[in-house]
PDB file of C-alpha atoms in Angstrom:
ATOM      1  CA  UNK I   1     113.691  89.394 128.577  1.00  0.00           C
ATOM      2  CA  UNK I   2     111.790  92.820 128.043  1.00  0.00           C
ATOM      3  CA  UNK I   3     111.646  93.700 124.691  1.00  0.00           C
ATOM      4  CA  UNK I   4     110.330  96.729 122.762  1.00  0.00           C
ATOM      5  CA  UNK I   5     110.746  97.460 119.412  1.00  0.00           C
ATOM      6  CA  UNK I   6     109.851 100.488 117.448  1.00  0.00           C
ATOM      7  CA  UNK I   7     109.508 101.140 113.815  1.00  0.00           C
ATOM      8  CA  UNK I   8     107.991 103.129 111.392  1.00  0.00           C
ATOM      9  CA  UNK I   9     110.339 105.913 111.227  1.00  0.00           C
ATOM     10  CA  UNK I  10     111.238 107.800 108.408  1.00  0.00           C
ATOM     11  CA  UNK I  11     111.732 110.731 106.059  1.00  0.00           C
ATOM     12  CA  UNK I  12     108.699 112.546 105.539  1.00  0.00           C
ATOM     13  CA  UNK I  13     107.653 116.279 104.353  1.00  0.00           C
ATOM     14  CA  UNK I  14     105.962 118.476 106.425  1.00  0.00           C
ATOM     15  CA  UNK I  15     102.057 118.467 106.400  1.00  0.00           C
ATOM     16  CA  UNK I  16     102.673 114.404 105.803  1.00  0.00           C
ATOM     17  CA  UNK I  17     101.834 111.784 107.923  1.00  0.00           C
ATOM     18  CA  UNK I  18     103.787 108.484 109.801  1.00  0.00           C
ATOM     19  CA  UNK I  19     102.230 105.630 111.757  1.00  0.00           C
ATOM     20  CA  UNK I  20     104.814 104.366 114.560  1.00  0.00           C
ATOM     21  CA  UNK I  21     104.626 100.484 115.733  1.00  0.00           C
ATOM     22  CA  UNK I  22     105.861  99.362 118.618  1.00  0.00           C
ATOM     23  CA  UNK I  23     106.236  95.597 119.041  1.00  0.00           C
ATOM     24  CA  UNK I  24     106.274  94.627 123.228  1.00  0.00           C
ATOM     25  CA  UNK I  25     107.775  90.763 124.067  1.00  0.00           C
ATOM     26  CA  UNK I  26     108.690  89.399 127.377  1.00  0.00           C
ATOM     27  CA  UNK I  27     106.212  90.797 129.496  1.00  0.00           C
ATOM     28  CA  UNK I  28     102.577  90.686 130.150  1.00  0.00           C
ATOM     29  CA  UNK I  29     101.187  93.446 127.981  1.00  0.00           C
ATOM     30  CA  UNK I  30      97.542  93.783 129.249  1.00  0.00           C
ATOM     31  CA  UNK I  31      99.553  94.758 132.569  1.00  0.00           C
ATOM     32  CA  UNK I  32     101.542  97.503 130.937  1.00  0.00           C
ATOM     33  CA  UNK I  33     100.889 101.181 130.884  1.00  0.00           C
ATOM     34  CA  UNK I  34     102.448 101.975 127.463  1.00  0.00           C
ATOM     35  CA  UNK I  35     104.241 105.846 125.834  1.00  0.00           C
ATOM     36  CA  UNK I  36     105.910 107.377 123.570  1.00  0.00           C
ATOM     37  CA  UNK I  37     108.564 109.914 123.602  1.00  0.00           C
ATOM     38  CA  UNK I  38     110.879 111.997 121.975  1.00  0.00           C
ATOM     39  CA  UNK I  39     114.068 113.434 121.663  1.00  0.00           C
ATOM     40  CA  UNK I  40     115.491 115.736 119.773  1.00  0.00           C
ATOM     41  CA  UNK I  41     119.871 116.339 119.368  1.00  0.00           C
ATOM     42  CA  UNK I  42     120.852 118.033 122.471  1.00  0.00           C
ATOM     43  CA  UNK I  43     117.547 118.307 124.139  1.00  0.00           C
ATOM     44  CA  UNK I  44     116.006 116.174 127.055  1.00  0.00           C
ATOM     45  CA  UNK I  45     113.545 113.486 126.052  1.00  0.00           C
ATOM     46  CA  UNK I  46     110.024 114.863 126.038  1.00  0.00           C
ATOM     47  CA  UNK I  47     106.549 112.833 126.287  1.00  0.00           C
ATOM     48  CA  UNK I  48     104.587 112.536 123.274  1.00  0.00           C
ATOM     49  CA  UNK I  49     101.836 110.915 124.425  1.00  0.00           C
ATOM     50  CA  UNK I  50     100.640 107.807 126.713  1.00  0.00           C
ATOM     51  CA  UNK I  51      97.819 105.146 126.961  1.00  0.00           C
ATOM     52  CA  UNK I  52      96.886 103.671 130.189  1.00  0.00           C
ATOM     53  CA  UNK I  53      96.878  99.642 130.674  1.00  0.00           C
ATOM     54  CA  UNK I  54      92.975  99.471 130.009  1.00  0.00           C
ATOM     55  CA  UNK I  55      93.539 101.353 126.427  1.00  0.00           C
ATOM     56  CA  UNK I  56      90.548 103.331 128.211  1.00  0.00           C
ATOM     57  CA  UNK I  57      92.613 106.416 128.725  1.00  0.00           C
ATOM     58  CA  UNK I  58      95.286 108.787 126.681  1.00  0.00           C
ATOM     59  CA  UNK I  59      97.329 111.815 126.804  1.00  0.00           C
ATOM     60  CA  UNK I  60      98.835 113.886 124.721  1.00  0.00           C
ATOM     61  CA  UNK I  61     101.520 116.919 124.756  1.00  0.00           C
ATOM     62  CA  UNK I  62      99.936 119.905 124.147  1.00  0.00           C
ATOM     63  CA  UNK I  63     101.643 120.521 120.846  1.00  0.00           C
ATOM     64  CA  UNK I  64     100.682 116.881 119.089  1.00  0.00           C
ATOM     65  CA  UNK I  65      97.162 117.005 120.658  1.00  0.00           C
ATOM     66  CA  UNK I  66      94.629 116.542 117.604  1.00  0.00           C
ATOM     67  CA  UNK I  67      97.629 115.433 115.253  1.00  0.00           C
ATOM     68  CA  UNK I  68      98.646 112.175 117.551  1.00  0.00           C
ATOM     69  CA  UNK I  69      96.960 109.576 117.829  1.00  0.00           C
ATOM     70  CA  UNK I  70      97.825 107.049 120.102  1.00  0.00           C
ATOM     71  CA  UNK I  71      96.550 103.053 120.015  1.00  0.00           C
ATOM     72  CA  UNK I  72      97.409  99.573 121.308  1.00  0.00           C
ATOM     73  CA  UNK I  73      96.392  96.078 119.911  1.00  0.00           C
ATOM     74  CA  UNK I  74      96.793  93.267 122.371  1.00  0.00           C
ATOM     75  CA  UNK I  75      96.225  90.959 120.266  1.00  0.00           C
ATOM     76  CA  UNK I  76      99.348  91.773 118.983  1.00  0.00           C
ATOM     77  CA  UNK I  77     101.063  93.032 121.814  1.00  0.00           C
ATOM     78  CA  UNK I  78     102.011  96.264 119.506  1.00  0.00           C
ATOM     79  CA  UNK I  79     100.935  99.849 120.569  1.00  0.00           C
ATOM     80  CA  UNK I  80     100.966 102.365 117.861  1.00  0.00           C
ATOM     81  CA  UNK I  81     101.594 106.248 117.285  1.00  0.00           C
ATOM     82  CA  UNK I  82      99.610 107.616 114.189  1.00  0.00           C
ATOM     83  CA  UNK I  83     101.322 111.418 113.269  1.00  0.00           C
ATOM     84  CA  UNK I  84      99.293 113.807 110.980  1.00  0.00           C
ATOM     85  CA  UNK I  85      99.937 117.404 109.833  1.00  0.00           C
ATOM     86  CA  UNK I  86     103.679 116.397 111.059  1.00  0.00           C
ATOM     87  CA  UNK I  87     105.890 119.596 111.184  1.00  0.00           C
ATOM     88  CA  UNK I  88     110.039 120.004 111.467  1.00  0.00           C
ATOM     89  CA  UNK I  89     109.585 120.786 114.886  1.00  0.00           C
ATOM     90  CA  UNK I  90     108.787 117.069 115.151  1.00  0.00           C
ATOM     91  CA  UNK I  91     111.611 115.715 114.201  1.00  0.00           C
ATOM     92  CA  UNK I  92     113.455 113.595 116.595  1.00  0.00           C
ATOM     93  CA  UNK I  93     114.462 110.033 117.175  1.00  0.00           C
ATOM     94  CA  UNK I  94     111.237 108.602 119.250  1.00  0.00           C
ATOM     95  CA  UNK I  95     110.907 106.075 121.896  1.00  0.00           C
ATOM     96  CA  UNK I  96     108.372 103.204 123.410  1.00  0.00           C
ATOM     97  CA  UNK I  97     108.507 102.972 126.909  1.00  0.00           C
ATOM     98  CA  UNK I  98     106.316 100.457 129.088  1.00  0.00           C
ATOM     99  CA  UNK I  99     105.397 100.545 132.690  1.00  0.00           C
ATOM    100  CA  UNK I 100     103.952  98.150 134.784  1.00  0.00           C
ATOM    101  CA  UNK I 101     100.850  99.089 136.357  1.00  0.00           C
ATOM    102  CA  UNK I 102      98.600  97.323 138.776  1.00  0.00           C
ATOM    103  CA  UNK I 103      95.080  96.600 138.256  1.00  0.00           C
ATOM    104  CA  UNK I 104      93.943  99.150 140.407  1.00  0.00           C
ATOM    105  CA  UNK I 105      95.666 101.727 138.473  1.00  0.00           C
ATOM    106  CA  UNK I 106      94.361 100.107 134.733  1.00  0.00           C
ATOM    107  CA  UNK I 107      92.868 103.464 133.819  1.00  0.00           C
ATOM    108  CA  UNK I 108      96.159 105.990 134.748  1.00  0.00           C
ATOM    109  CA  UNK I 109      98.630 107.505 132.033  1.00  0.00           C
ATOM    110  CA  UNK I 110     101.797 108.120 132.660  1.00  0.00           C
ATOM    111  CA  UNK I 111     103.823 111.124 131.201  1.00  0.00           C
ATOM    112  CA  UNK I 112     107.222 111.141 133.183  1.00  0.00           C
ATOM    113  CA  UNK I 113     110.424 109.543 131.679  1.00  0.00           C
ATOM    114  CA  UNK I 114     111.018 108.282 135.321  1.00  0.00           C
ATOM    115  CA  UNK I 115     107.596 106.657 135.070  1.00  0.00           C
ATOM    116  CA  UNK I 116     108.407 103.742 133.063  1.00  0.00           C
ATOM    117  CA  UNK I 117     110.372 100.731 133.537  1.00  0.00           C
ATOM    118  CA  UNK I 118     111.412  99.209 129.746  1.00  0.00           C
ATOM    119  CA  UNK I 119     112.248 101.141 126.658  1.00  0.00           C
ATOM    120  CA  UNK I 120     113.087 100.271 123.071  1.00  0.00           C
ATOM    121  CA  UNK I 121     115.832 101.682 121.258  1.00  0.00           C
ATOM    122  CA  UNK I 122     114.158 104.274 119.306  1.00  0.00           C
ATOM    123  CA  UNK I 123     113.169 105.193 115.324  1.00  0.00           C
ATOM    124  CA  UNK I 124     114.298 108.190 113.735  1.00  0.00           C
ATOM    125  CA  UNK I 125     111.380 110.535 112.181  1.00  0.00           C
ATOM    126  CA  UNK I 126     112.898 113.324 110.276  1.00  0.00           C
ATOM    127  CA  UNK I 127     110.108 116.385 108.516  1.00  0.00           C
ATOM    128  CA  UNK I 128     110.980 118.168 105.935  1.00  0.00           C
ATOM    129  CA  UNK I 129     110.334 121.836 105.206  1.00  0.00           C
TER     130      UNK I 129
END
């Protein structure tokens, strides 16, 4: 059974800073393309940023690029999103998501909601003004 579980989420003021965790079981994480995403009350759920399979390869919405950061250990099957110079506009609750991707496609990132194929059940991050 798939399982992806975020944490890290919090309260924090704006200018601050949060590192996300997401913890992947039942699956074969050196074959997963890996995300993160967000959504904010009454909006659609946005990508944030990705990391292909390969950890070769990431991409970022424009508005996080050079405050994200985004990172995977296999080791310990966990991939990570590090947030600096957070602002209110980031606030929303934000989601792992993994996708399975073939060899062949090891260095691709994938930003679509429709992409992906497992998602965890999200972690509240909240900023301040």
């Amino acid at each position: 059974q798939v399982q992806l579980v975020e944490s890290g989420g919090g309260l924090v003021q704006a200018g601050g800073s949060l590192r996300l965790s997401c913890a992947a079981s039942g699956l074969t994480f050196s074959a997963r393309a890996m995300g993160w995403f967000r959504q904010a009350p009454g909006k659609e759920r946005d990508f944030v940023a990705a990391i292909s399979r390969s950890g070769a390869n990431t991409d970022y919405e424009d508005s996080v690029k050079g405050r994200f950061t985004i990172s995977r250990d296999g080791a310990e099957n966990t991939v990570f999103l590090l947030m600096n110079s957070l602002k209110p506009e980031d606030t929303a609750i934000y989601y792992c998501a993994a996708k399975e991707s073939a060899y062949i496609w090891r260095a691709y990132t994938y930003t679509r909601v429709s992409d992906y194929d497992a998602w965890g059940q999200g972690t509240q991050v909240t900023v301040s003004s």
